[in-house]
Short mmCIF file of C-alpha atoms and ligand atoms in Angstrom, two decimals:
data_model
loop_
_atom_site.label_atom_id
_atom_site.label_comp_id
_atom_site.label_asym_id
_atom_site.label_seq_id
_atom_site.Cartn_x
_atom_site.Cartn_y
_atom_site.Cartn_z
CA MET J 5 10.83 3.69 13.28
CA VAL J 6 8.02 4.91 15.94
CA GLN J 7 4.71 3.47 16.55
CA LEU J 8 2.23 6.50 17.05
CA GLN J 9 -1.21 6.79 17.08
CA MET J 10 -2.77 9.05 14.87
CA LYS J 11 -6.03 10.45 15.37
CA CYS J 12 -8.26 12.93 13.38
CA SER J 13 -7.43 16.79 14.18
CA ILE J 14 -10.08 18.20 12.28
CA ASP J 15 -10.60 22.32 11.59
CA PHE J 16 -13.04 24.24 10.12
CA ILE J 17 -11.48 25.51 7.13
CA GLY J 18 -14.13 27.92 5.46
CA LYS J 19 -17.19 27.45 3.09
CA LYS J 20 -17.88 26.98 -0.18
CA ARG J 21 -18.75 29.32 -2.76
CA ASN J 22 -22.60 27.74 -2.48
CA GLY J 23 -22.33 28.54 1.44
CA VAL J 24 -21.75 24.44 2.79
CA GLU J 25 -19.04 24.18 5.44
CA GLN J 26 -15.94 22.71 5.00
CA TYR J 27 -13.93 21.07 7.55
CA TRP J 28 -10.41 19.46 6.91
CA CYS J 29 -8.79 16.82 8.79
CA ILE J 30 -4.22 18.11 9.36
CA THR J 31 -3.59 14.79 10.68
CA HIS J 32 -4.68 12.67 7.72
CA LYS J 33 -4.93 15.68 4.81
CA ALA J 34 -8.70 14.74 4.26
CA LEU J 35 -12.05 16.29 3.58
CA ALA J 36 -13.80 15.84 7.55
CA SER J 37 -17.70 17.36 6.18
CA ASP J 38 -20.58 15.58 4.60
CA LYS J 39 -21.92 17.35 1.28
CA GLN J 40 -24.06 19.54 3.89
CA GLY J 41 -21.10 20.61 5.69
CA ASN J 42 -21.44 18.87 8.73
CA ARG J 43 -18.41 18.49 10.83
CA LEU J 44 -17.76 14.53 10.93
CA SER J 45 -16.24 12.81 13.99
CA SER J 46 -13.89 11.26 11.66
CA CYS J 47 -12.30 12.27 8.22
CA LEU J 48 -12.88 10.56 5.18
CA CYS J 49 -9.27 9.59 4.38
CA PRO J 50 -9.95 5.61 3.37
CA HIS J 51 -6.80 4.41 4.61
CA LYS J 52 -5.85 5.92 8.52
CA GLU J 53 -4.44 3.04 9.56
CA VAL J 54 -1.21 4.06 7.08
CA PHE J 55 -0.70 7.09 9.10
CA GLU J 56 -0.36 4.91 12.41
CA ASN J 57 3.54 3.84 11.01
CA VAL J 58 5.52 6.39 11.03
CA TRP J 59 9.32 6.14 9.34
CA ASP J 60 10.63 9.03 10.44
CA ILE J 61 13.18 9.84 7.43
CA GLU J 62 15.57 11.72 10.06
CA LYS J 63 16.19 8.89 12.90
CA GLY J 64 16.14 5.93 9.90
CA PRO J 65 17.87 6.45 6.96
CA ILE J 66 16.53 5.15 3.73
CA LYS J 67 18.96 3.46 1.40
CA SER J 68 16.26 1.93 -1.29
CA LEU J 69 12.90 3.25 -1.54
CA GLU J 70 10.65 1.12 -4.13
CA ILE J 71 7.26 1.33 -5.00
CA LEU J 72 5.43 -1.90 -5.94
CA PHE J 73 2.41 -2.47 -8.18
CA MET J 74 1.25 -5.91 -7.97
CA ASN J 75 -0.60 -5.70 -11.06
CA ILE J 76 -1.54 -2.29 -11.88
CA LEU J 77 -4.69 -3.38 -13.94
CA GLU J 78 -6.29 -4.58 -10.52
CA ASN J 79 -5.21 -2.09 -8.41
CA THR J 80 -3.48 1.33 -7.76
CA ILE J 81 -2.29 0.79 -4.68
CA PRO J 82 1.86 -0.05 -4.60
CA LEU J 83 2.83 -1.46 -1.94
CA ILE J 84 6.11 0.05 -0.49
CA PHE J 85 9.63 -1.21 0.38
CA VAL J 86 12.06 0.61 2.43
CA ASN J 87 15.48 -0.79 2.73
CA HIS J 88 14.18 -3.77 1.16
CA GLU J 89 11.62 -4.48 3.58
CA LEU J 90 7.53 -3.70 2.98
CA PHE J 91 6.86 -1.43 5.21
CA HIS J 92 2.35 -0.16 5.78
CA GLY J 93 3.05 3.45 7.07
CA VAL J 94 3.80 7.02 6.51
CA PHE J 95 7.06 9.02 5.50
CA GLN J 96 7.65 11.93 8.09
CA TYR J 97 10.40 14.12 7.47
CA LYS J 98 10.56 17.35 9.49
CA SER J 99 7.01 18.53 9.24
CA SER J 100 6.26 17.13 6.22
CA LEU J 101 4.47 13.59 6.23
CA LEU J 102 4.49 11.91 3.12
CA ASN J 103 2.11 8.47 2.06
CA TYR J 104 2.21 5.84 -0.89
CA LYS J 105 0.23 8.84 -3.00
CA ASP J 106 3.42 10.58 -2.80
CA LEU J 107 5.57 7.82 -4.15
CA VAL J 108 3.55 7.42 -7.11
CA GLY J 109 3.02 11.45 -7.51
CA ILE J 110 7.50 11.03 -7.80
CA MET J 111 7.11 8.27 -10.11
CA LEU J 112 4.85 10.26 -11.99
CA SER J 113 6.57 13.38 -12.21
CA LYS J 114 10.08 11.79 -13.00
CA LEU J 115 8.51 9.90 -16.22
CA ASN J 116 7.47 12.69 -17.50
CA ASP J 117 10.58 14.58 -17.05
CA ILE J 118 9.13 17.39 -15.20
CA SER J 119 11.66 19.88 -12.98
CA LEU J 120 9.99 19.54 -9.57
CA GLU J 121 9.96 22.73 -7.11
CA GLU J 122 10.02 23.87 -3.34
CA VAL J 123 5.99 24.99 -3.61
CA ARG J 124 4.59 26.26 -0.06
CA CYS J 125 1.22 27.18 1.30
CA ASN J 126 1.01 30.33 1.22
CA HIS J 127 -1.55 30.10 4.64
CA CYS J 128 0.01 27.63 6.59
CA ASN J 129 3.41 27.52 5.08
CA GLN J 130 3.63 23.82 4.64
CA MET J 131 5.57 22.17 1.80
CA HIS J 132 3.65 20.73 -0.99
CA SER J 133 3.65 17.95 -3.39
CA ASP J 134 1.84 17.10 -6.24
CA ASN J 135 0.39 13.87 -7.35
CA GLY J 136 -1.69 12.52 -10.10
CA LYS J 137 -2.63 14.14 -12.16
CA PHE J 138 -1.25 17.27 -10.78
CA ALA J 139 2.18 16.00 -10.79
CA TYR J 140 2.59 15.57 -14.33
CA THR J 141 0.18 18.85 -15.00
CA PRO J 142 1.89 22.32 -14.01
CA HIS J 143 -0.81 24.57 -12.06
CA LYS J 144 -1.06 28.03 -10.66
CA THR J 145 -3.63 26.92 -8.15
CA HIS J 146 -2.64 24.39 -5.91
CA LEU J 147 -4.73 22.39 -3.07
CA CYS J 148 -2.58 22.74 0.32
CA LEU J 149 -3.22 18.78 2.07
CA TYR J 150 -1.83 19.97 5.53
CA CYS J 151 -4.44 22.55 5.99
CA GLY J 152 -7.11 21.95 2.74
CA HIS J 153 -6.95 25.81 1.74
CA LEU J 154 -6.29 26.08 -2.20
CA PHE J 155 -3.38 28.91 -2.43
CA ARG J 156 -1.82 30.68 -6.06
CA VAL J 157 1.71 30.70 -7.16
CA LYS J 158 2.50 33.21 -9.97
CA GLU J 159 4.20 30.87 -12.60
CA ALA J 160 2.54 27.45 -12.93
CA ASN J 161 4.38 24.79 -11.63
CA ILE J 162 4.80 20.96 -9.85
CA GLY J 163 6.10 20.84 -6.38
CA SER J 164 7.53 18.12 -4.08
CA GLU J 165 8.84 17.27 -0.74
CA MET J 166 10.08 14.71 -1.38
CA GLU J 167 13.30 15.25 -4.02
CA PRO J 168 14.72 17.69 -1.62
CA ILE J 169 14.95 15.39 0.93
CA PHE J 170 16.69 12.53 -1.60
CA PRO J 171 18.69 13.17 -5.04
CA ILE J 172 15.65 11.35 -7.32
CA PRO J 173 17.31 10.71 -10.47
CA LYS J 174 15.34 10.85 -14.04
CA ILE J 175 14.05 7.27 -14.97
CA LYS J 176 15.72 5.57 -17.81
CA LEU J 177 14.23 3.08 -20.09
CA GLU J 178 14.89 1.04 -22.66
CA HIS J 179 14.07 1.65 -25.87
CA ALA J 180 11.57 -1.54 -26.31
CA SER J 181 7.70 -2.48 -25.67
CA VAL J 182 6.06 -5.58 -23.36
CA LEU J 183 3.23 -7.04 -23.82
CA VAL J 184 0.87 -6.51 -21.92
CA ALA J 185 -2.49 -8.72 -21.33
CA SER J 186 -4.42 -9.27 -17.86
CA HIS J 187 -1.10 -8.92 -15.93
CA CYS J 188 0.74 -5.39 -15.64
CA ARG J 189 3.18 -5.44 -12.76
CA VAL J 190 4.72 -1.94 -12.30
CA GLN J 191 8.07 -1.92 -9.81
CA TYR J 192 9.62 1.11 -8.92
CA ASP J 193 13.20 2.11 -7.73
CA LEU J 194 13.19 5.59 -6.72
CA LEU J 195 16.94 6.47 -5.67
CA LYS J 196 17.90 4.21 -9.13
CA GLY J 197 15.68 6.05 -11.51
CA ILE J 198 14.68 2.28 -12.40
CA LEU J 199 10.91 1.38 -13.74
CA LEU J 200 10.10 -2.00 -14.41
CA ILE J 201 6.80 -3.13 -16.27
CA ASN J 202 6.47 -7.14 -16.07
CA SER J 203 9.99 -7.24 -14.93
CA LYS J 204 11.40 -5.22 -18.24
CA SER J 205 12.33 -1.81 -18.40
CA VAL J 206 11.00 -0.39 -21.85
CA ASP J 207 9.50 2.80 -23.35
CA LYS J 208 6.14 1.15 -24.78
CA ILE J 209 3.74 -1.35 -23.67
CA VAL J 210 1.40 -3.06 -26.39
CA MET J 211 -2.25 -3.81 -24.91
CA ASN J 212 -5.40 -5.51 -27.02
CA GLY J 213 -2.85 -4.72 -30.33
CA GLN J 214 -2.62 -1.34 -29.48
CA GLU J 215 0.88 0.27 -28.62
CA GLU J 216 1.00 3.14 -26.13
CA ASN J 217 3.82 5.05 -24.70
CA ILE J 218 4.24 4.11 -21.07
CA GLU J 219 4.06 7.64 -19.61
CA ASP J 220 0.70 8.20 -21.34
CA PHE J 221 0.00 4.35 -20.09
CA LEU J 222 1.23 5.12 -16.26
CA ASN J 223 -0.25 8.96 -16.28
CA SER J 224 -4.36 7.56 -17.62
CA PHE J 225 -4.26 4.23 -15.20
CA LEU J 226 -2.57 6.70 -12.23
CA GLU J 227 -4.46 10.61 -12.71
CA ASN J 228 -7.14 10.20 -9.88
CA GLU J 229 -4.43 9.23 -7.40
CA TYR J 230 -3.74 12.60 -5.77
ZN1 ZN O 1577 -8.64 12.29 9.98
ZN1 ZN O 1578 -1.85 24.91 3.90
ZN1 ZN O 1579 -0.61 21.38 -6.60
#
């Protein structure tokens, strides 16, 4: 693991249709201008500190990769465990930089049985990962988080930078249900394809007397995590 101090690196990316200028931070993959189009000295990424811990996947082999939502009803930011140890940071692989949102995106794509593709931005040529609702909704217009530009592809698809690095298996669920009241612990082992809700492998949850498929439940909880 390498420790790095990563400062904002802000570029002008163009004007919106209404003429407002936009700036983008390529370090933290986040917008760096306000609603009036003023360039900010620091971008809008709410968790810059995680970018200070960078795990270079080529130098530090990953044998186990898991995410854990302690209680997804209260907090949609998971803890990350690499090789069974807590890791508070981002992953680097060649020119890709991946954070917890990309791991959550993989979980949603696999849960919805999406075939992931290698999608590249035609402005900066970086690979593209889809998270939140975009991880299970094929789309033609992608927002590149590396350069902040929109780019279009011919056929609607969903991108992943992770799948070319690791073979990530489908998620296997038992035909069972679990009762969820005030606590819903979600554990996902990416490399084994195991998803547990309150320590059980289930394909349905029962909450407030309503039964719901796991994918519908998690899709709606995590749709805005992009
Ligand atoms: Zn920044
Ligand atoms: Zn780009
Ligand atoms: Zn996309």
